[in-house]
Amino acid sequence: MAMQVELVSPEKKLASLEADVVGLPGSDGDFAAMPGHVPTATSLRPGVVTIQSGSETTEYLVAGGFAEVNATAVSILAEYAALRSEASREMFDGVRAAAEAKVNATEGMRKAEAERDLNEIDNLVASLK
């Protein structure tokens, strides 16, 4: 049994396929969604979305967003996303600049969250060739 996965960003639809497992970088930690998953809605932190279908695994880099999971489907609305194999450091320049501006414009707990997101983006960019 597989689940339907939709991954979209403001620029385009990146994926629409059936998958066995979807790994998500939830705001409270990474988790895997599989068929029969309890209904969940979560914000996403910058990280890697992994979609496994049979023996094939595809990775997408996301710079935050939201995911809705239920027993038969996963819908991912990413602030910015790119297929990992096609991603470059330059693609994330605007995302990083926006995250840095958010750090400079916030205080308290929100600043700590913004700093965490900036760090996550820097880690994503560092993982690119």
PDB file of N, CA, C and O in Angstrom, residues 18-51:
ATOM      1  N   GLU A  18       3.347   8.345  -5.940  1.00  0.00           N
ATOM      2  CA  GLU A  18       3.020   7.452  -4.847  1.00  0.00           C
ATOM      3  C   GLU A  18       4.315   7.046  -4.158  1.00  0.00           C
ATOM      4  O   GLU A  18       5.342   6.863  -4.805  1.00  0.00           O
ATOM      5  N   ALA A  19       4.265   6.935  -2.814  1.00  0.00           N
ATOM      6  CA  ALA A  19       5.458   6.604  -2.043  1.00  0.00           C
ATOM      7  C   ALA A  19       5.110   5.642  -0.919  1.00  0.00           C
ATOM      8  O   ALA A  19       3.965   5.573  -0.470  1.00  0.00           O
ATOM      9  N   ASP A  20       6.133   4.921  -0.486  1.00  0.00           N
ATOM     10  CA  ASP A  20       5.988   4.005   0.640  1.00  0.00           C
ATOM     11  C   ASP A  20       6.292   4.709   1.958  1.00  0.00           C
ATOM     12  O   ASP A  20       5.666   4.441   2.977  1.00  0.00           O
ATOM     13  N   VAL A  21       7.287   5.611   1.923  1.00  0.00           N
ATOM     14  CA  VAL A  21       7.717   6.338   3.117  1.00  0.00           C
ATOM     15  C   VAL A  21       8.116   7.752   2.711  1.00  0.00           C
ATOM     16  O   VAL A  21       8.783   7.941   1.693  1.00  0.00           O
ATOM     17  N   VAL A  22       7.739   8.738   3.525  1.00  0.00           N
ATOM     18  CA  VAL A  22       8.147  10.123   3.302  1.00  0.00           C
ATOM     19  C   VAL A  22       8.794  10.627   4.587  1.00  0.00           C
ATOM     20  O   VAL A  22       8.153  10.645   5.640  1.00  0.00           O
ATOM     21  N   GLY A  23      10.074  11.008   4.502  1.00  0.00           N
ATOM     22  CA  GLY A  23      10.774  11.576   5.644  1.00  0.00           C
ATOM     23  C   GLY A  23      10.625  13.090   5.618  1.00  0.00           C
ATOM     24  O   GLY A  23      10.853  13.718   4.582  1.00  0.00           O
ATOM     25  N   LEU A  24      10.234  13.670   6.752  1.00  0.00           N
ATOM     26  CA  LEU A  24       9.955  15.100   6.811  1.00  0.00           C
ATOM     27  C   LEU A  24      10.736  15.764   7.944  1.00  0.00           C
ATOM     28  O   LEU A  24      10.818  15.215   9.048  1.00  0.00           O
ATOM     29  N   PRO A  25      11.264  16.983   7.694  1.00  0.00           N
ATOM     30  CA  PRO A  25      11.944  17.731   8.755  1.00  0.00           C
ATOM     31  C   PRO A  25      10.941  18.587   9.528  1.00  0.00           C
ATOM     32  O   PRO A  25      10.828  19.798   9.334  1.00  0.00           O
ATOM     33  N   GLY A  26      10.180  17.962  10.406  1.00  0.00           N
ATOM     34  CA  GLY A  26       9.167  18.683  11.169  1.00  0.00           C
ATOM     35  C   GLY A  26       9.790  19.694  12.111  1.00  0.00           C
ATOM     36  O   GLY A  26      10.944  19.557  12.514  1.00  0.00           O
ATOM     37  N   SER A  27       9.025  20.697  12.466  1.00  0.00           N
ATOM     38  CA  SER A  27       9.543  21.742  13.348  1.00  0.00           C
ATOM     39  C   SER A  27       9.918  21.188  14.719  1.00  0.00           C
ATOM     40  O   SER A  27      10.780  21.740  15.394  1.00  0.00           O
ATOM     41  N   ASP A  28       9.300  20.086  15.136  1.00  0.00           N
ATOM     42  CA  ASP A  28       9.623  19.464  16.416  1.00  0.00           C
ATOM     43  C   ASP A  28      10.547  18.264  16.269  1.00  0.00           C
ATOM     44  O   ASP A  28      10.765  17.527  17.224  1.00  0.00           O
ATOM     45  N   GLY A  29      11.065  18.042  15.059  1.00  0.00           N
ATOM     46  CA  GLY A  29      11.977  16.927  14.815  1.00  0.00           C
ATOM     47  C   GLY A  29      11.603  16.169  13.552  1.00  0.00           C
ATOM     48  O   GLY A  29      10.480  16.274  13.057  1.00  0.00           O
ATOM     49  N   ASP A  30      12.548  15.413  13.047  1.00  0.00           N
ATOM     50  CA  ASP A  30      12.315  14.617  11.842  1.00  0.00           C
ATOM     51  C   ASP A  30      11.335  13.487  12.153  1.00  0.00           C
ATOM     52  O   ASP A  30      11.328  12.944  13.259  1.00  0.00           O
ATOM     53  N   PHE A  31      10.509  13.155  11.159  1.00  0.00           N
ATOM     54  CA  PHE A  31       9.620  12.011  11.312  1.00  0.00           C
ATOM     55  C   PHE A  31       9.319  11.407   9.954  1.00  0.00           C
ATOM     56  O   PHE A  31       9.547  12.019   8.920  1.00  0.00           O
ATOM     57  N   ALA A  32       8.858  10.155   9.978  1.00  0.00           N
ATOM     58  CA  ALA A  32       8.518   9.441   8.751  1.00  0.00           C
ATOM     59  C   ALA A  32       7.014   9.255   8.677  1.00  0.00           C
ATOM     60  O   ALA A  32       6.371   8.903   9.668  1.00  0.00           O
ATOM     61  N   ALA A  33       6.458   9.500   7.505  1.00  0.00           N
ATOM     62  CA  ALA A  33       5.037   9.266   7.256  1.00  0.00           C
ATOM     63  C   ALA A  33       4.916   8.032   6.368  1.00  0.00           C
ATOM     64  O   ALA A  33       5.634   7.902   5.378  1.00  0.00           O
ATOM     65  N   MET A  34       4.031   7.137   6.768  1.00  0.00           N
ATOM     66  CA  MET A  34       3.788   5.911   6.011  1.00  0.00           C
ATOM     67  C   MET A  34       2.286   5.692   5.900  1.00  0.00           C
ATOM     68  O   MET A  34       1.514   6.318   6.640  1.00  0.00           O
ATOM     69  N   PRO A  35       1.854   4.832   4.986  1.00  0.00           N
ATOM     70  CA  PRO A  35       0.424   4.563   4.879  1.00  0.00           C
ATOM     71  C   PRO A  35      -0.168   4.195   6.239  1.00  0.00           C
ATOM     72  O   PRO A  35       0.454   3.469   7.023  1.00  0.00           O
ATOM     73  N   GLY A  36      -1.321   4.765   6.538  1.00  0.00           N
ATOM     74  CA  GLY A  36      -1.976   4.523   7.810  1.00  0.00           C
ATOM     75  C   GLY A  36      -1.576   5.521   8.891  1.00  0.00           C
ATOM     76  O   GLY A  36      -2.033   5.413  10.031  1.00  0.00           O
ATOM     77  N   HIS A  37      -0.739   6.495   8.534  1.00  0.00           N
ATOM     78  CA  HIS A  37      -0.270   7.490   9.512  1.00  0.00           C
ATOM     79  C   HIS A  37      -1.449   8.254  10.102  1.00  0.00           C
ATOM     80  O   HIS A  37      -2.418   8.556   9.419  1.00  0.00           O
ATOM     81  N   VAL A  38      -1.345   8.571  11.362  1.00  0.00           N
ATOM     82  CA  VAL A  38      -2.371   9.375  12.027  1.00  0.00           C
ATOM     83  C   VAL A  38      -2.380  10.770  11.395  1.00  0.00           C
ATOM     84  O   VAL A  38      -1.327  11.288  11.029  1.00  0.00           O
ATOM     85  N   PRO A  39      -3.550  11.370  11.223  1.00  0.00           N
ATOM     86  CA  PRO A  39      -3.601  12.718  10.637  1.00  0.00           C
ATOM     87  C   PRO A  39      -2.761  13.710  11.452  1.00  0.00           C
ATOM     88  O   PRO A  39      -2.866  13.771  12.672  1.00  0.00           O
ATOM     89  N   THR A  40      -1.907  14.439  10.739  1.00  0.00           N
ATOM     90  CA  THR A  40      -0.979  15.380  11.368  1.00  0.00           C
ATOM     91  C   THR A  40      -0.785  16.571  10.454  1.00  0.00           C
ATOM     92  O   THR A  40      -0.694  16.416   9.242  1.00  0.00           O
ATOM     93  N   ALA A  41      -0.684  17.747  11.067  1.00  0.00           N
ATOM     94  CA  ALA A  41      -0.286  18.948  10.336  1.00  0.00           C
ATOM     95  C   ALA A  41       0.882  19.536  11.107  1.00  0.00           C
ATOM     96  O   ALA A  41       0.838  19.613  12.338  1.00  0.00           O
ATOM     97  N   THR A  42       1.936  19.907  10.400  1.00  0.00           N
ATOM     98  CA  THR A  42       3.118  20.440  11.059  1.00  0.00           C
ATOM     99  C   THR A  42       3.801  21.486  10.204  1.00  0.00           C
ATOM    100  O   THR A  42       3.687  21.454   8.974  1.00  0.00           O
ATOM    101  N   SER A  43       4.480  22.393  10.851  1.00  0.00           N
ATOM    102  CA  SER A  43       5.346  23.292  10.097  1.00  0.00           C
ATOM    103  C   SER A  43       6.656  22.543   9.865  1.00  0.00           C
ATOM    104  O   SER A  43       7.003  21.607  10.596  1.00  0.00           O
ATOM    105  N   LEU A  44       7.344  22.924   8.806  1.00  0.00           N
ATOM    106  CA  LEU A  44       8.619  22.302   8.461  1.00  0.00           C
ATOM    107  C   LEU A  44       9.746  23.286   8.711  1.00  0.00           C
ATOM    108  O   LEU A  44       9.613  24.468   8.430  1.00  0.00           O
ATOM    109  N   ARG A  45      10.849  22.792   9.209  1.00  0.00           N
ATOM    110  CA  ARG A  45      12.051  23.605   9.325  1.00  0.00           C
ATOM    111  C   ARG A  45      12.908  23.315   8.097  1.00  0.00           C
ATOM    112  O   ARG A  45      12.650  22.333   7.378  1.00  0.00           O
ATOM    113  N   PRO A  46      13.896  24.127   7.819  1.00  0.00           N
ATOM    114  CA  PRO A  46      14.768  23.824   6.685  1.00  0.00           C
ATOM    115  C   PRO A  46      15.397  22.438   6.856  1.00  0.00           C
ATOM    116  O   PRO A  46      15.847  22.087   7.949  1.00  0.00           O
ATOM    117  N   GLY A  47      15.370  21.660   5.792  1.00  0.00           N
ATOM    118  CA  GLY A  47      15.917  20.311   5.866  1.00  0.00           C
ATOM    119  C   GLY A  47      15.675  19.536   4.591  1.00  0.00           C
ATOM    120  O   GLY A  47      15.428  20.103   3.529  1.00  0.00           O
ATOM    121  N   VAL A  48      15.715  18.213   4.724  1.00  0.00           N
ATOM    122  CA  VAL A  48      15.590  17.318   3.581  1.00  0.00           C
ATOM    123  C   VAL A  48      14.292  16.532   3.677  1.00  0.00           C
ATOM    124  O   VAL A  48      13.997  15.931   4.705  1.00  0.00           O
ATOM    125  N   VAL A  49      13.509  16.558   2.601  1.00  0.00           N
ATOM    126  CA  VAL A  49      12.332  15.703   2.454  1.00  0.00           C
ATOM    127  C   VAL A  49      12.789  14.509   1.619  1.00  0.00           C
ATOM    128  O   VAL A  49      13.313  14.681   0.519  1.00  0.00           O
ATOM    129  N   THR A  50      12.612  13.315   2.177  1.00  0.00           N
ATOM    130  CA  THR A  50      13.015  12.093   1.495  1.00  0.00           C
ATOM    131  C   THR A  50      11.764  11.313   1.106  1.00  0.00           C
ATOM    132  O   THR A  50      10.933  11.015   1.961  1.00  0.00           O
ATOM    133  N   ILE A  51      11.654  11.003  -0.183  1.00  0.00           N
ATOM    134  CA  ILE A  51      10.503  10.247  -0.670  1.00  0.00           C
ATOM    135  C   ILE A  51      11.011   8.909  -1.188  1.00  0.00           C
ATOM    136  O   ILE A  51      11.816   8.850  -2.118  1.00  0.00           O
TER     137      ILE A  51
END
